[in-house]
Structure formats: C-alpha cells, structure tokens
Coordinates of C-alpha atoms in Angstrom, one line a residue:
X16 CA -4.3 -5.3 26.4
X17 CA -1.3 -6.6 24.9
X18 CA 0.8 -5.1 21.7
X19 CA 4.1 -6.6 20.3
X20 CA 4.8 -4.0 17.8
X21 CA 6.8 -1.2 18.7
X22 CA 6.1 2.7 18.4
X23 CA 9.4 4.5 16.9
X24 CA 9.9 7.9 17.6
X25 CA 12.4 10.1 16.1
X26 CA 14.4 12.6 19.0
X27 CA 17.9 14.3 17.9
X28 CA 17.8 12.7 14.6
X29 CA 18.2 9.2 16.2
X30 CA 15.2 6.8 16.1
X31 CA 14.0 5.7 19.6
X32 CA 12.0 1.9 20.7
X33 CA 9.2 2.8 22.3
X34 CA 7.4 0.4 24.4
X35 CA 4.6 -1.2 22.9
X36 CA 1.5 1.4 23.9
X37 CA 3.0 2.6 27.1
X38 CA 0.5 4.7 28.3
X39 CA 3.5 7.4 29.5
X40 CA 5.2 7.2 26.1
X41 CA 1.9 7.6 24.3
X42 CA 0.5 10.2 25.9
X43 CA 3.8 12.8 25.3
X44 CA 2.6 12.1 21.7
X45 CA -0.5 12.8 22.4
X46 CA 0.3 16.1 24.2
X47 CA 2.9 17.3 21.8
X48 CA 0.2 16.1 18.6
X49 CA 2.3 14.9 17.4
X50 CA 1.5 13.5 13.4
X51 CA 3.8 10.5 13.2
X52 CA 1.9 8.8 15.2
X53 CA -1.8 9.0 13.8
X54 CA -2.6 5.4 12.2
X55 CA -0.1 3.9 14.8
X56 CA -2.1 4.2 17.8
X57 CA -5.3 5.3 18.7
X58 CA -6.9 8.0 21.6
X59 CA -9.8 7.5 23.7
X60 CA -11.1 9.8 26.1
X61 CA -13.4 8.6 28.7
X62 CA -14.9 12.1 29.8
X63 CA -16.3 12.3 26.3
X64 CA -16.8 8.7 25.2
X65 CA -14.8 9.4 21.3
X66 CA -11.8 8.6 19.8
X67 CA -8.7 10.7 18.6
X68 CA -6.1 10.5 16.1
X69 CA -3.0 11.3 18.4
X70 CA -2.4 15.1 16.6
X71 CA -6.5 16.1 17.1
X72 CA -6.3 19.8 17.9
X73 CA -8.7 19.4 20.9
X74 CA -7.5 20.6 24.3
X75 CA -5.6 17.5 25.6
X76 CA -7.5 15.6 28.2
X77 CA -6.1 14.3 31.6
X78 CA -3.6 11.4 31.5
X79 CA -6.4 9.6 33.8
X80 CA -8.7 9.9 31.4
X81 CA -7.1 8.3 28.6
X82 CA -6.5 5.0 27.6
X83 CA -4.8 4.1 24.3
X84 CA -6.0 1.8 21.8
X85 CA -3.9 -0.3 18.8
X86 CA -6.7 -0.1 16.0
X87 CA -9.8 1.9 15.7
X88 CA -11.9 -1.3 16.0
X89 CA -10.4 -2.5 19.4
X90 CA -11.7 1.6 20.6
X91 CA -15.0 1.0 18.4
X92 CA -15.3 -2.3 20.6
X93 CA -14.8 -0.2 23.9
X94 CA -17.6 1.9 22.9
X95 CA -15.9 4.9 21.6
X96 CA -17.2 6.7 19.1
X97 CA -15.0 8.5 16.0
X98 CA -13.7 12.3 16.8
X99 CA -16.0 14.6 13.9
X100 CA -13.0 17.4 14.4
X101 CA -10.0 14.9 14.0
X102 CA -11.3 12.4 11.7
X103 CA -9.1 9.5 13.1
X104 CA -10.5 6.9 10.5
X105 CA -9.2 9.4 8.1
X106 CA -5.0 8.0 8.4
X107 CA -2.4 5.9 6.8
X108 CA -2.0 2.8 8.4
X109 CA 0.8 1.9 10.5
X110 CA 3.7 1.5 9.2
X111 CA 4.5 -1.5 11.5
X112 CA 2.7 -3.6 9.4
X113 CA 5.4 -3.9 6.8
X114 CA 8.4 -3.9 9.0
X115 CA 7.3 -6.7 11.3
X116 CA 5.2 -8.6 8.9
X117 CA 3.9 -10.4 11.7
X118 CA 0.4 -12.3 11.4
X119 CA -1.5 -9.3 12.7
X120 CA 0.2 -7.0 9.8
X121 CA -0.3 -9.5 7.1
X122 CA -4.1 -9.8 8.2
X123 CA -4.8 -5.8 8.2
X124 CA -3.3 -5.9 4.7
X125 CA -6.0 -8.7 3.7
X126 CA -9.0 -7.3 5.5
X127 CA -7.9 -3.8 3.5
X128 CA -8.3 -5.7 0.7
X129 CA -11.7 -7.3 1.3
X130 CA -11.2 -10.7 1.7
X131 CA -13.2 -10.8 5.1
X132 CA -15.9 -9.3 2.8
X133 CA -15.7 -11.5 0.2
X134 CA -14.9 -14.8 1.4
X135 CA -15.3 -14.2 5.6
X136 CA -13.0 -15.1 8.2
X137 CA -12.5 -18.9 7.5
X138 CA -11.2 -17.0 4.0
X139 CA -8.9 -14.4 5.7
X140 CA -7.8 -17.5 8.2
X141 CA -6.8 -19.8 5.2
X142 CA -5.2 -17.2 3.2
X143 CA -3.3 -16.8 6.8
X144 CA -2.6 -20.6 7.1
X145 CA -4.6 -20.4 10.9
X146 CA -7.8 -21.4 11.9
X147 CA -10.1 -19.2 12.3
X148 CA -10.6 -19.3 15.7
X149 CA -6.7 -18.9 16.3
X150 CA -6.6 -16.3 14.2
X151 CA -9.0 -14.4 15.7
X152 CA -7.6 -15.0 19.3
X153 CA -4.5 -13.6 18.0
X154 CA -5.7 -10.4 16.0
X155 CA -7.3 -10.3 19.7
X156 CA -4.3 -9.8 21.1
X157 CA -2.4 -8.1 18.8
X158 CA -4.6 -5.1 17.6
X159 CA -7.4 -5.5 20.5
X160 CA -10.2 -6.6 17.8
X161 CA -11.1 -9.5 16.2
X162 CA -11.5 -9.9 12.6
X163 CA -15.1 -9.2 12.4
X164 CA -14.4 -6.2 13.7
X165 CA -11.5 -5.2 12.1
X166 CA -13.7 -5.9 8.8
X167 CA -16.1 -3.3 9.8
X168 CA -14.4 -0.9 10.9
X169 CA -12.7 -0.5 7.6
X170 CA -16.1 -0.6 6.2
X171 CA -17.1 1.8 8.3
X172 CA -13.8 4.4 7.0
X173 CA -14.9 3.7 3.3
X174 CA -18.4 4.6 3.4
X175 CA -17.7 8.0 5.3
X176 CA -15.0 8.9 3.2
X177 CA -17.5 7.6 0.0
X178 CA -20.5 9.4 1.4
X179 CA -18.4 12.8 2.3
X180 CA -16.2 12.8 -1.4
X181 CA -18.7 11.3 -4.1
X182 CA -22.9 11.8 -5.5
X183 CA -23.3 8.0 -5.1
X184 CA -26.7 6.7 -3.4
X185 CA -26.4 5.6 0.0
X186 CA -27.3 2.3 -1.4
X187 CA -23.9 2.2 -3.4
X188 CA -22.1 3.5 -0.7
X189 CA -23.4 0.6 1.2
X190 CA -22.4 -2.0 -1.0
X191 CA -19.6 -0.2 -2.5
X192 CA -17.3 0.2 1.1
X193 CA -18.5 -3.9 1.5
X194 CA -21.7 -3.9 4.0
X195 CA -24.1 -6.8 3.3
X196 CA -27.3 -4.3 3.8
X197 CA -28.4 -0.9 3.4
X198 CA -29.5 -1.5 7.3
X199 CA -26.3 -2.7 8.4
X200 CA -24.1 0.0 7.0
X201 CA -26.8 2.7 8.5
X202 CA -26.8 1.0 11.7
X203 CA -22.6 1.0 11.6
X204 CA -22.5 4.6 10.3
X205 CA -24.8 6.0 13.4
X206 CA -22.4 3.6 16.1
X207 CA -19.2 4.4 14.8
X208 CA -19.7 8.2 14.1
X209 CA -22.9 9.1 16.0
X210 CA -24.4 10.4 12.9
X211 CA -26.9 9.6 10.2
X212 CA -25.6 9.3 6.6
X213 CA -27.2 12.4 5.6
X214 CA -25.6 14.3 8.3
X215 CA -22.5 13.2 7.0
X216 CA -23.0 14.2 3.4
X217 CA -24.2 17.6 4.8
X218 CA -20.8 18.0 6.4
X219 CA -18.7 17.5 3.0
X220 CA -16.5 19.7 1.6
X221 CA -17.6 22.6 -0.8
X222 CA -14.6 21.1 -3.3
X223 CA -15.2 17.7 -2.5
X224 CA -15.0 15.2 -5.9
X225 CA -17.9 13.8 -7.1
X226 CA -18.9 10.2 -8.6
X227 CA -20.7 9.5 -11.8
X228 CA -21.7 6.1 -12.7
X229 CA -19.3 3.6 -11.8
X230 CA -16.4 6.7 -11.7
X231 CA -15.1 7.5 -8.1
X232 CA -13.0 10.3 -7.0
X233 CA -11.3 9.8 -3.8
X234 CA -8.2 11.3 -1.6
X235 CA -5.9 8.6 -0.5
X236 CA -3.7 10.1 2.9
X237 CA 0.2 9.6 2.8
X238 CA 2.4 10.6 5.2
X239 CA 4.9 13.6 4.6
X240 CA 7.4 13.7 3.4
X241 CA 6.1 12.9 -0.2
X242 CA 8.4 12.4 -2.8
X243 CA 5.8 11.9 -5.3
X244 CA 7.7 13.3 -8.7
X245 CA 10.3 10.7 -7.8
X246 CA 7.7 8.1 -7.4
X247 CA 6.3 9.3 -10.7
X248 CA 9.7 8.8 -12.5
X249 CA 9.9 5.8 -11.7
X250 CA 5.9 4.6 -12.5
X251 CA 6.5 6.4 -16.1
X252 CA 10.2 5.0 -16.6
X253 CA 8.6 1.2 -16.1
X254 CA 5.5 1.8 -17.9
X255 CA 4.1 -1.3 -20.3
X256 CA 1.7 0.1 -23.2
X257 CA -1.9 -0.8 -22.8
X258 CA -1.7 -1.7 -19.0
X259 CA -0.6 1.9 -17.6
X260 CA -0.6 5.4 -18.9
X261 CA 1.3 8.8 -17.7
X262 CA 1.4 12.2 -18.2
X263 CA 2.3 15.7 -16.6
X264 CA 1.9 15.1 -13.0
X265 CA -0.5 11.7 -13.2
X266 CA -0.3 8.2 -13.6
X267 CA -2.9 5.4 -14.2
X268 CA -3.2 1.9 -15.2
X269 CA -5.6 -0.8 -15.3
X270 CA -6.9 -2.9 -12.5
X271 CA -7.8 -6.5 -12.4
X272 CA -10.1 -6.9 -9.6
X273 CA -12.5 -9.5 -7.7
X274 CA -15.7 -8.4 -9.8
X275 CA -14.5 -7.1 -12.8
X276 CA -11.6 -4.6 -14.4
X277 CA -11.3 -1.3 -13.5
X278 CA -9.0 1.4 -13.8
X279 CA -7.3 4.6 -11.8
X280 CA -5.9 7.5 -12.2
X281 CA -3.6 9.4 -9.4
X282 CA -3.1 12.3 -9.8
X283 CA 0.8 12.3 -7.8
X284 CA 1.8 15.9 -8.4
X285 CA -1.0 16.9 -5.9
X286 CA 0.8 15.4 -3.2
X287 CA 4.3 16.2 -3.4
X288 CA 5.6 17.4 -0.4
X289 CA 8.9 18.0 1.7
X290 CA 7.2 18.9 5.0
X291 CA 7.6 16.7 7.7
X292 CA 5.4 15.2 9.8
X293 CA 2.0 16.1 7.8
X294 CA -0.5 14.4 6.0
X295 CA -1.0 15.0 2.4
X296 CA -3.6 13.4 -0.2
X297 CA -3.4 11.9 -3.5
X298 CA -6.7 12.2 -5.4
X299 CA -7.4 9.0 -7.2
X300 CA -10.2 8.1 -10.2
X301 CA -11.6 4.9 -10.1
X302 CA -13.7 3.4 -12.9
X303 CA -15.4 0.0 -12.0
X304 CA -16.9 -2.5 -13.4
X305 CA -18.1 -3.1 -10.2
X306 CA -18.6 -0.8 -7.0
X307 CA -18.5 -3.5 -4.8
X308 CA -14.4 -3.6 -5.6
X309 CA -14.2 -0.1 -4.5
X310 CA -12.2 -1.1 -1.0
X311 CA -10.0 -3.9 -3.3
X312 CA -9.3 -0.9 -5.7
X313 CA -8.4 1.5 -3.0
X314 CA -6.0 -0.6 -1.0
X315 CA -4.4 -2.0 -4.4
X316 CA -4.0 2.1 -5.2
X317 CA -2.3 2.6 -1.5
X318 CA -0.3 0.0 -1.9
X319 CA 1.6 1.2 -5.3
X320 CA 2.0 4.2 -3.8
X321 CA 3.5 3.1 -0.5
X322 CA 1.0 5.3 1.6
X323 CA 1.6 3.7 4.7
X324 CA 5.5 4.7 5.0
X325 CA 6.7 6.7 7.7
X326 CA 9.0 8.7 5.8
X327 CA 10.2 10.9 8.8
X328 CA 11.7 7.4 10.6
X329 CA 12.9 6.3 7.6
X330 CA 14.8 9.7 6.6
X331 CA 16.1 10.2 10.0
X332 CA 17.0 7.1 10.0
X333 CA 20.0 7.5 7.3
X334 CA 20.2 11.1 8.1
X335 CA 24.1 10.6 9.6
X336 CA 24.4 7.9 6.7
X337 CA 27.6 9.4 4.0
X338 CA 26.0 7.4 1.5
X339 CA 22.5 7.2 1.6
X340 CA 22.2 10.6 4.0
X341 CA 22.7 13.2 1.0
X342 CA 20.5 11.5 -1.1
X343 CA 17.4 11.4 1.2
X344 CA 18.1 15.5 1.7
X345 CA 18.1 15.6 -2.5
X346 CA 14.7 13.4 -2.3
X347 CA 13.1 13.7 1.6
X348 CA 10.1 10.9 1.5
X349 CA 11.0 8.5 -1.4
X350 CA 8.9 5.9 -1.6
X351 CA 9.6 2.5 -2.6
X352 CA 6.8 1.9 -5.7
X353 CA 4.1 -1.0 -4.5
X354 CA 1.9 -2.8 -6.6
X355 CA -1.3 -3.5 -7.5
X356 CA -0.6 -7.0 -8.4
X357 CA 1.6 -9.0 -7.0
X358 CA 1.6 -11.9 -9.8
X359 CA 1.8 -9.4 -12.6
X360 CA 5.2 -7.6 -10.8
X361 CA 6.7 -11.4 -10.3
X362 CA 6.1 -12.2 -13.8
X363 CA 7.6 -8.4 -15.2
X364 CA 10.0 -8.8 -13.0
X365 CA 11.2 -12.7 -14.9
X366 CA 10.6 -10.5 -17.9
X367 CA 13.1 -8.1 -16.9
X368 CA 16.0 -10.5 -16.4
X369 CA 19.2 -9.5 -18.4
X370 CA 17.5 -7.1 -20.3
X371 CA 17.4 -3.0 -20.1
X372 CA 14.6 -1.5 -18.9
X373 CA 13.2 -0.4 -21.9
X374 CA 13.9 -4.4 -23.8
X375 CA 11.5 -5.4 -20.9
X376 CA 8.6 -3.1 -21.4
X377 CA 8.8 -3.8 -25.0
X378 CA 8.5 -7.7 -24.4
X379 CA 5.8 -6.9 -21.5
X380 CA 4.2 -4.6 -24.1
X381 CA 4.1 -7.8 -26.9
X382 CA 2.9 -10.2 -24.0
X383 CA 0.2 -7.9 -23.1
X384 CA -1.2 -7.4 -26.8
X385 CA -1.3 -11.0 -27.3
X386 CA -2.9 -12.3 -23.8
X387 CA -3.8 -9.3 -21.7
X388 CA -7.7 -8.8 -21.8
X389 CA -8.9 -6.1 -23.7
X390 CA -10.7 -3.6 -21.4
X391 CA -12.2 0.3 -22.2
X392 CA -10.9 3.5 -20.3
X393 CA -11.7 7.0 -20.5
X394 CA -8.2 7.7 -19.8
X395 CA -5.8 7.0 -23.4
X396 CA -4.1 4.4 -23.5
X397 CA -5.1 2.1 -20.8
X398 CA -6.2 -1.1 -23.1
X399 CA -6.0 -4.2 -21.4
X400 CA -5.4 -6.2 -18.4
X401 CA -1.7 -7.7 -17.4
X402 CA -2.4 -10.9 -19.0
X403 CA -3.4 -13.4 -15.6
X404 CA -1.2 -16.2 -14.2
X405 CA -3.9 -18.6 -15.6
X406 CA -3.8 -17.6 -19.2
X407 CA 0.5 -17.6 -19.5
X408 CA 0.4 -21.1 -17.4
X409 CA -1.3 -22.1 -21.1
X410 CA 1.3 -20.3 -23.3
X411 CA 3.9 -22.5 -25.1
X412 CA 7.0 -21.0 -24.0
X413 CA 9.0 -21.6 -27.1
X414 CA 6.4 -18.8 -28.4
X415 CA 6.9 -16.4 -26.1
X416 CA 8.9 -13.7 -27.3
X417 CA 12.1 -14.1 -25.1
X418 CA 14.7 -16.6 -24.7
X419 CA 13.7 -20.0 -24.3
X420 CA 15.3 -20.7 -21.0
X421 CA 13.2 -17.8 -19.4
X422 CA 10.5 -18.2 -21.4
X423 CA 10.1 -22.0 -19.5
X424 CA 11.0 -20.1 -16.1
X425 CA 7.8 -17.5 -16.9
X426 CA 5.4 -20.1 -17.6
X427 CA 6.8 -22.4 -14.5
X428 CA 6.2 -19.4 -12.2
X429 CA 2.8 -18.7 -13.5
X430 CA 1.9 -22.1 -13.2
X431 CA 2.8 -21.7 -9.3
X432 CA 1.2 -18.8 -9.3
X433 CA -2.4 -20.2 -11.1
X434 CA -2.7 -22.9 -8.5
X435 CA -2.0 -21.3 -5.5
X436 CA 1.2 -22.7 -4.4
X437 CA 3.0 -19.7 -4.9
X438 CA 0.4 -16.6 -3.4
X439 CA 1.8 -13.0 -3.7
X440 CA -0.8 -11.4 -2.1
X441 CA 0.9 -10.3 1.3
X442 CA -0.8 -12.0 2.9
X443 CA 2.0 -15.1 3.4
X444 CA 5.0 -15.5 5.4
X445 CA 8.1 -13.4 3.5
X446 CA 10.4 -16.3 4.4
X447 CA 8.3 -18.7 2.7
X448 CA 7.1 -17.1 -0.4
X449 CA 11.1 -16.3 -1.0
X450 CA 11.9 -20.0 -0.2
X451 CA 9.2 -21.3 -2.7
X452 CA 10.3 -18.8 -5.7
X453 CA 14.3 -19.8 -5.4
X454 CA 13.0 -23.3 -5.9
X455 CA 11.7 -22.6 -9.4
X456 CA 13.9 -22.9 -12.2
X457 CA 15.4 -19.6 -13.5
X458 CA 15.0 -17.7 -10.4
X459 CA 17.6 -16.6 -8.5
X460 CA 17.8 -14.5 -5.2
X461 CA 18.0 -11.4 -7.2
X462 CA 14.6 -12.1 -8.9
X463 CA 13.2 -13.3 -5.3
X464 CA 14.3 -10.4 -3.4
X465 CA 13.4 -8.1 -6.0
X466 CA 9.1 -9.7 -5.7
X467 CA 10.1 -9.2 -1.8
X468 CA 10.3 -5.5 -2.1
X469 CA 7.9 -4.7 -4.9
X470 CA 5.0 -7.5 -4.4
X471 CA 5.2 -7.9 -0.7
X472 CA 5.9 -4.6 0.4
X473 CA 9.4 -5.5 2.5
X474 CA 11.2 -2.8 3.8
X475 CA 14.4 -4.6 4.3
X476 CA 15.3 -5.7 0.6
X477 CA 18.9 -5.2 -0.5
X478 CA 20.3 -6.3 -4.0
X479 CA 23.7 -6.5 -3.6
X480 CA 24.2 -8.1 -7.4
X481 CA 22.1 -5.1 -8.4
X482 CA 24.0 -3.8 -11.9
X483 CA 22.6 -0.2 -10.7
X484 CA 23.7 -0.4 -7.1
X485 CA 27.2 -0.8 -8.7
X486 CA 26.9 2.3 -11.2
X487 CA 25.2 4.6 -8.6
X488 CA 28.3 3.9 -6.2
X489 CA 31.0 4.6 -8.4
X490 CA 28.9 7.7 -9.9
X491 CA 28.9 9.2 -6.1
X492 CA 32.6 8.1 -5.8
X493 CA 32.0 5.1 -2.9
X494 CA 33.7 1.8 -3.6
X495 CA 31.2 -0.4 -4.4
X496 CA 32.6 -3.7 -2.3
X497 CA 32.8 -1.3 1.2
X498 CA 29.6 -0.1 0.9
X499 CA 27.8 -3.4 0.2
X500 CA 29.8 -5.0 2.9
X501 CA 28.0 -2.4 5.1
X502 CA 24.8 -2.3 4.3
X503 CA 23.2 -4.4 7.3
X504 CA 23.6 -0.7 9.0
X505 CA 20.7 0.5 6.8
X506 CA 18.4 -2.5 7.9
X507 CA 15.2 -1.8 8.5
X508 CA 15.2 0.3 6.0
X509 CA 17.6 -1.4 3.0
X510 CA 14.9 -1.2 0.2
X511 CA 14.7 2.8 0.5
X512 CA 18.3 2.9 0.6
X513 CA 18.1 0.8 -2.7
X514 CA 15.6 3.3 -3.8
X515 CA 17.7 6.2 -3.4
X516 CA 20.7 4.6 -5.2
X517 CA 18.7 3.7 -8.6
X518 CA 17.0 7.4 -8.5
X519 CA 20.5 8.9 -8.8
X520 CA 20.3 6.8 -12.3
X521 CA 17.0 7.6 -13.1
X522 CA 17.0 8.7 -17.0
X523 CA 14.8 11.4 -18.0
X524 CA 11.4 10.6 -18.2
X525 CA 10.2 8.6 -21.5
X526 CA 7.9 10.2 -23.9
X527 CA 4.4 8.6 -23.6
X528 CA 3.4 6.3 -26.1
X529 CA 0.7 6.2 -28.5
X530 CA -2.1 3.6 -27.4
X531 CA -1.8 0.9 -29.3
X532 CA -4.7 0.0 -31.9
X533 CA -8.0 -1.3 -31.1
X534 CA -8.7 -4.6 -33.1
X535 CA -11.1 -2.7 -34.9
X536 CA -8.9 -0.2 -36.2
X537 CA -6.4 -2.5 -37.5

C-alpha cells in the first residue's frame, strides 16, 4: 500500500520526516501511544480483527501482528472492525491534508463535507477536476480506500457520535450522518463497530448532550494545545451584526447550508488548553433547517476552528525561532481561524481593503441588512445569512456602500464566484484559485493570499505588505525588513507565524452589539 504524505514527529524540539507508514517508524508511536499521531494513521491488529487509534491504552500487540492503515476506511476495507475502548473514528483528521493539499487532502475535505452524499462520486470527481474513475484509483492509492468508502466511513463516525451524544430517532440519525436507508446505516453500524444501534446508545455517556427537534449538541475533537480564548478574540474582534454573535466564552453565527440555514453555537472556553499532545472537545449547537446538513454543518464548524492542526509540530516548530518562539510560549496552540464559507470570507475580505477593522464590519454589517436573508435563532443576534455570491452579482455597485472602485471589484468577484469559475470550497488547486482571483480587478496578492489562508485553509500564507506585520515587529523591537526577508524559515508553518504577530495587536475584546431590529419592529 502506497502513502505519499509524510508522518512528522517532534524529538528534541526539532521536527523529524518520517517515512510515509513505515511499519518500524509507526509502530514506536504506537508503543509509546503516542497522541500526535491519532487521525494520522491508523492500527490494525490481526489477533483481534479491530482497529486502533495509535494512543489506545490496550496492551500493545506484537510488531507481527500489526499492519498500519492511512484512513479508517482502507482498515474498514481489510475487515477490521472499530476499537469500542479507543474510539479511533473519534479523532481530528490529519493534519497532512492542509500542508500538502494534494488531491487526496482536497478530496477528504469534500467527502467531510458531503458532497459524495449529495451529488456522488462523479460530483466529488468534478468538483476535483478528475474523472471519477481516476479519482478513485488515486484516493486508492493514496489513503487505501476509494471514495465510496471514504463516504461511508465518515457516515459511519457521524451516526455513532449522533446516536452516543443526542435523543434523535435512529431514523434521523440515519439520514442526519448522510445514509440513503434506515437498513443501510444499520447494516454499516453492526460492520464497522460490531454493534447494534441500541447497543451503542446504551453505552453513552451519563452527561452526554441531548437533541431536541432539529437542535444538536455535539463535541468536536481538537488537538492540544488549544488556544481557544485567542481564537475567540479574534471570532469576536471580526464579528458582523446579524451573521455572528459572541459572548463570555462562546461564539456562534449563522450557517448557509445545502438544505436550508442553520446556525451554531461553540462553546470555545470548554476547550482551552495548554497541554500537549491531548485531545480536547469543543461542544457545538446546531439548529437545522434540515438534519440531513448535519455532516456539512459539522465539518464547516471544524473548519473555523482549525480542528485538524497539529499544534505540537507547529509550536515546536518555531520553538528556537527569536521572533515567533516567545510568542507561541505566551499563546501554545493558536490557531489560524477557518471558515464556514469560503465566498462569504473572499467577499469580507474585498470589504476589508483599506479600511480598519471595525469600518469593515460596519459596511459588512449594512451589506448584510440589505441582502443577507433573514433567518430565526434561539441564540440573540444571529439574523441573517451572509448575503450569497448570487444575490451581490445583482447589486449595482455604485450602491453599495463603499468606494466605487471596490464596490465594481466586490460585484466582479461575486460574479466569479456565482458561476463557478472561481470555487472556494477547498476543494481546488491553491495555485489556481490564487492565479484566477489576481486576475480580477481590484485584487491584489494581499487580498489573494489572505482567501489562501482563511478560505482554503493554507498553512503557508505570509503577508509581507501586511500593515500589522509591520506594527507587531517594531512593537517587539525586530526590524521589520530583516525579519520579512527571513520568513521562508517559518514555511510550513508561515500563516501561524502571521497569527502570532496580529495577536500581539489584538485590541480588547468589542462589546457585543445589540441585534439589530426585526422588520416588524421597525
């Protein structure tokens, strides 16, 4: 079975290759259970016929009678069934995803999604630019299960996790983690973890969340360390009225997904952590509109909160750094925010041009009230829907409240974005997407590398223009020009290092707003 990613591992504060599932390399993880490496690669033990994460606290088996898979559905496919001690399903995902951003990474961040759900695997392949049987020959290859399989093991993840946390019939769960029967997701449920459904729920948690109507708590897993107040600065610091909401310790916003709105609520301060190498869990509230968006809604949650980091490579990775090293040790796991929309951060993100921070969520704010779709919320605040690339390919630009210049490059972009020409979804080439939005009029590399970071999820974003790079350098006494020129040592890793720079000018937090009026009321 062949892998082309690569395994880091972090020894004497220097990160290490490792090579790609070498079965001697792999099983020193596995003996030393070790944490970094759950999500990365996968255990299966012959004697027994299951699966492990790489840290599962059962007596270590044999190096014979291992062999080591790159997905849980390539170890499904095997006929290995799911650990019910270590709960390997139950894990970030790799981190490689992001720093190669190979086909195989950009695929797993799709099927996450649902798109094999919703539109199959000629939809995944085209979203991919492959056919679909090229595509699946070289998920084959890559994560040692085609996309079929890929699909249902993630199904598979969702409903154990729905049936364990939530009250929800097994008939939602079904439909809700993306199964086309009740049959099918029993049938899935008793191969994959050699268990009925109601075994399952028997086995749940005495504080386990529940669900009421189309409400859904669930626990999304990071990896530790966890900056999550810093990651909450920065949510409430960029936060556009009627679209997101914050308070002590919790964010939430709305969420335009596949079926219909829908909403969540994490609650961050549960998960702060500065302990390395552990996983923690960020307990999210979802309202739908729709329970068959429930895996779209979950993966558009991990993504904003950058759940699949490693943040022990990362760290270690400046740890010697004099300029980024003392700010990781002020702020161990900062994350670098995601989003849950990639057209709505490309079109903030022209609306941010030139202007403060707080000019920009005022003019986001005004766009929103006039175009965003109105939507209800039992959290405060939470009104309407970003307004859609559709609707502001429509708006007159001279009417847009902005200069005229950007408000022509705002409805040019959206236009790109309506028709498909320009698709922020991570599921395209980086390269590509970069090339296509420096061709657009008023959109410079700034404005493309900043999408890059935020809407694609790339590690490896640096903004050497950046008006804040500048002020956080001179504020730790650094000459600016030196350290920019040097900056290719923090590659793979340049958009944390970016991160850790703008959090030394992070403001205090702004005061929440009052939710703006309801039609009705005015």
């Amino acid at each position: 079975m062949s892998d082309s990613r690569q395994m880091w591992s972090v020894s004497s504060g220097m990160m290490v290759a490792m090579t790609p599932l070498d079965h001697e390399s792999c099983y020193r993880a596995v003996k030393a259970r070790d944490r970094r490496f759950d999500g990365v690669f996968y255990t299966a033990v012959r004697t027994t016929g299951i699966y492990c994460r790489p840290s599962c606290p059962a007596r270590t088996p044999a190096p014979a009678n291992v062999s080591f898979h790159p997905s849980a559905a390539s170890a499904q496919g095997a006929g290995y069934r799911a650990c019910k001690r270590c709960l390997p399903d139950a894990t970030p995902g790799s981190p490689d995803w992001d720093v190669a951003a190979d086909v195989a990474g950009r695929a797993m961040r799709l099927i996450s999604d649902g798109v094999v759900d919703r539109e199959g695997v000629p939809g995944l392949a085209a979203h991919l630019g492959y056919t679909p049987r090229h595509l699946t020959r070289l998920l084959t290859a890559e994560l040692g299960a085609g996309p079929l399989a890929l699909a249902r093991a993630r199904r598979a993840q969702t409903a154990r996790v729905l049936i364990e946390t939530t009250d929800l019939t097994y008939a939602d769960v079904a439909f809700a983690a993306g199964f086309s029967s009740v049959r099918q997701f029993n049938d899935t449920v008793r191969e994959v973890y050699a268990t009925t459904p109601s075994e399952l729920r028997g086995h749940r948690s005495a504080e386990g969340p529940g669900a009421a109507g189309t409400s859904i708590t669930m626990r999304l897993a990071v990896r530790t360390p966890y900056a999550a107040d810093a990651l909450l600065d920065f949510l409430a610091h960029h936060v556009v009225p009627g679209v997101e909401a914050v308070g002590p310790g919790w964010y939430a916003r709305t969420l335009d997904l596949p079926h219909g709105p829908g909403t969540v609520r994490l609650d961050l301060a549960a998960a702060q952590s500065t302990t390395p190498g552990e996983t923690a869990f960020v307990p999210a509230t979802f309202e739908l509109t729709d329970l068959r968006d429930t895996t779209a809604a979950v993966e558009r949650a991990r993504r904003l909160l950058d759940a699949d980091c490693d943040p022990v490579a990362v760290d270690a990775h400046f740890a010697g750094d004099p300029v980024v090293g003392p700010l990781v040790r002020r702020h161990p796991g900062l994350r670098v925010p995601g989003q849950v929309d990639g057209d709505e951060v490309a079109v903030r993100t022209v609306l941010g041009q030139q202007v403060s921070v707080a000019g920009a969520r005022t003019v986001a704010g005004r766009l929103v009230a006039a175009h965003g779709r109105p939507v209800g919320s039992a959290v405060p605040g939470l009104t309407h829907l970003f307004p859609d690339a559709a609707t502001l390919a429509d708006v007159d630009p001279e009417a847009l409240p902005m200069p005229r210049a950007r408000g022509r490059a705002l409805v040019a972009l959206a236009e790109r974005l309506a028709d498909g020409s320009i698709a922020l979804d991570r599921g395209r080439d980086r390269a590509a997407v970069r090339d296509a939005l420096l061709a657009l009029p008023g959109i410079g590399p700034w404005t493309a590398d900043y999408v890059a970071m935020r809407a694609l999820g790339h590690p490896d974003v640096f903004l050497p223009t950046d008006l804040g790079v500048r002020n956080a350098l001179v504020g730790l006494g650094h000459d600016p020009a030196l350290v920019v020129a040097a900056a290719e040592e923090w590659s793979p890793w340049r958009s944390y290092a970016l991160l850790h720079l703008w959090q030394t000018l992070m403001p205090p937090v702004p005061a929440a707003e009052p939710p703006p009026a309801r039609p009705e009321e005015t």
